[in-house]
Amino acid sequence: MAANPEAFRYEPHPRIAERANTPPPKTDDENVGFNGRLAALITKGVGNMWAFYAVAIAMAAWMAGLGQSLFGDPYPWALMLLIFGGIMQMLLMIAIMVGQQVLGGAADKRAVQTYSDAEAILHECQQLQAHLQSQDQLLGEIVGRVEKMEAAPS
């Protein structure tokens, strides 16, 4: 029985080999410098409920009069709290936006890797389908030959 020249030949997707040598990107791997690392640290630190609780308790204590009794804050303590809180919010907002940009950079790279992986999986599935079609064709030829041999007089 001669080999079929139209038999299936597997061609792996280049991403398969590339993926084996490339780990997924992490935020810590980003080269963002001191400012980027500080912004990411602030974003991670401020972006949780414990930070919210700490600020809420501090502001509630200040408004309850502890700021006036501990620091001798005169009458406009509520105005000062509003001004200070607004300044702090503006500064944190800028730092958080920079931190989100830094943290989002690694997420974007992971998304590109995921897309490339999905593309490689699709290619592999197409290769599998082609292989199955090739086997179906070969099995059909074999069944045809067996049927001819059975039908032939002995």
mmCIF file of N, CA, C and O in Angstrom, residues 49-63:
data_model
loop_
_atom_site.group_PDB
_atom_site.id
_atom_site.type_symbol
_atom_site.label_atom_id
_atom_site.label_comp_id
_atom_site.label_asym_id
_atom_site.label_seq_id
_atom_site.Cartn_x
_atom_site.Cartn_y
_atom_site.Cartn_z
ATOM 1 N N MET A 49 -11.331 49.044 50.667
ATOM 2 C CA MET A 49 -12.317 49.519 51.638
ATOM 3 C C MET A 49 -11.673 49.925 52.957
ATOM 4 O O MET A 49 -12.200 50.791 53.662
ATOM 5 N N TRP A 50 -10.524 49.354 53.325
ATOM 6 C CA TRP A 50 -9.878 49.731 54.587
ATOM 7 C C TRP A 50 -9.427 51.184 54.546
ATOM 8 O O TRP A 50 -9.515 51.901 55.542
ATOM 9 N N ALA A 51 -8.943 51.632 53.385
ATOM 10 C CA ALA A 51 -8.566 53.039 53.244
ATOM 11 C C ALA A 51 -9.802 53.929 53.376
ATOM 12 O O ALA A 51 -9.754 54.990 54.009
ATOM 13 N N PHE A 52 -10.903 53.502 52.789
ATOM 14 C CA PHE A 52 -12.153 54.260 52.916
ATOM 15 C C PHE A 52 -12.584 54.363 54.377
ATOM 16 O O PHE A 52 -12.959 55.433 54.850
ATOM 17 N N TYR A 53 -12.537 53.239 55.096
ATOM 18 C CA TYR A 53 -12.933 53.249 56.507
ATOM 19 C C TYR A 53 -12.046 54.195 57.317
ATOM 20 O O TYR A 53 -12.529 54.942 58.167
ATOM 21 N N ALA A 54 -10.739 54.163 57.069
ATOM 22 C CA ALA A 54 -9.814 55.019 57.817
ATOM 23 C C ALA A 54 -10.117 56.493 57.571
ATOM 24 O O ALA A 54 -10.164 57.296 58.519
ATOM 25 N N VAL A 55 -10.336 56.873 56.327
ATOM 26 C CA VAL A 55 -10.638 58.275 56.012
ATOM 27 C C VAL A 55 -12.002 58.662 56.582
ATOM 28 O O VAL A 55 -12.158 59.758 57.137
ATOM 29 N N ALA A 56 -12.986 57.792 56.476
ATOM 30 C CA ALA A 56 -14.321 58.101 56.997
ATOM 31 C C ALA A 56 -14.286 58.293 58.513
ATOM 32 O O ALA A 56 -14.897 59.230 59.047
ATOM 33 N N ILE A 57 -13.543 57.447 59.219
ATOM 34 C CA ILE A 57 -13.454 57.574 60.683
ATOM 35 C C ILE A 57 -12.706 58.857 61.052
ATOM 36 O O ILE A 57 -13.113 59.581 61.970
ATOM 37 N N ALA A 58 -11.614 59.159 60.341
ATOM 38 C CA ALA A 58 -10.857 60.382 60.639
ATOM 39 C C ALA A 58 -11.718 61.618 60.412
ATOM 40 O O ALA A 58 -11.724 62.546 61.240
ATOM 41 N N MET A 59 -12.457 61.670 59.334
ATOM 42 C CA MET A 59 -13.304 62.834 59.055
ATOM 43 C C MET A 59 -14.453 62.921 60.051
ATOM 44 O O MET A 59 -14.809 64.018 60.492
ATOM 45 N N ALA A 60 -15.043 61.794 60.400
ATOM 46 C CA ALA A 60 -16.140 61.808 61.378
ATOM 47 C C ALA A 60 -15.637 62.287 62.734
ATOM 48 O O ALA A 60 -16.306 63.084 63.412
ATOM 49 N N ALA A 61 -14.445 61.842 63.129
ATOM 50 C CA ALA A 61 -13.877 62.274 64.405
ATOM 51 C C ALA A 61 -13.590 63.771 64.379
ATOM 52 O O ALA A 61 -13.853 64.489 65.355
ATOM 53 N N TRP A 62 -13.056 64.253 63.270
ATOM 54 C CA TRP A 62 -12.764 65.681 63.146
ATOM 55 C C TRP A 62 -14.054 66.490 63.229
ATOM 56 O O TRP A 62 -14.116 67.507 63.935
ATOM 57 N N MET A 63 -15.081 66.021 62.519
ATOM 58 C CA MET A 63 -16.339 66.750 62.521
ATOM 59 C C MET A 63 -17.037 66.663 63.875
ATOM 60 O O MET A 63 -17.794 67.567 64.249
#
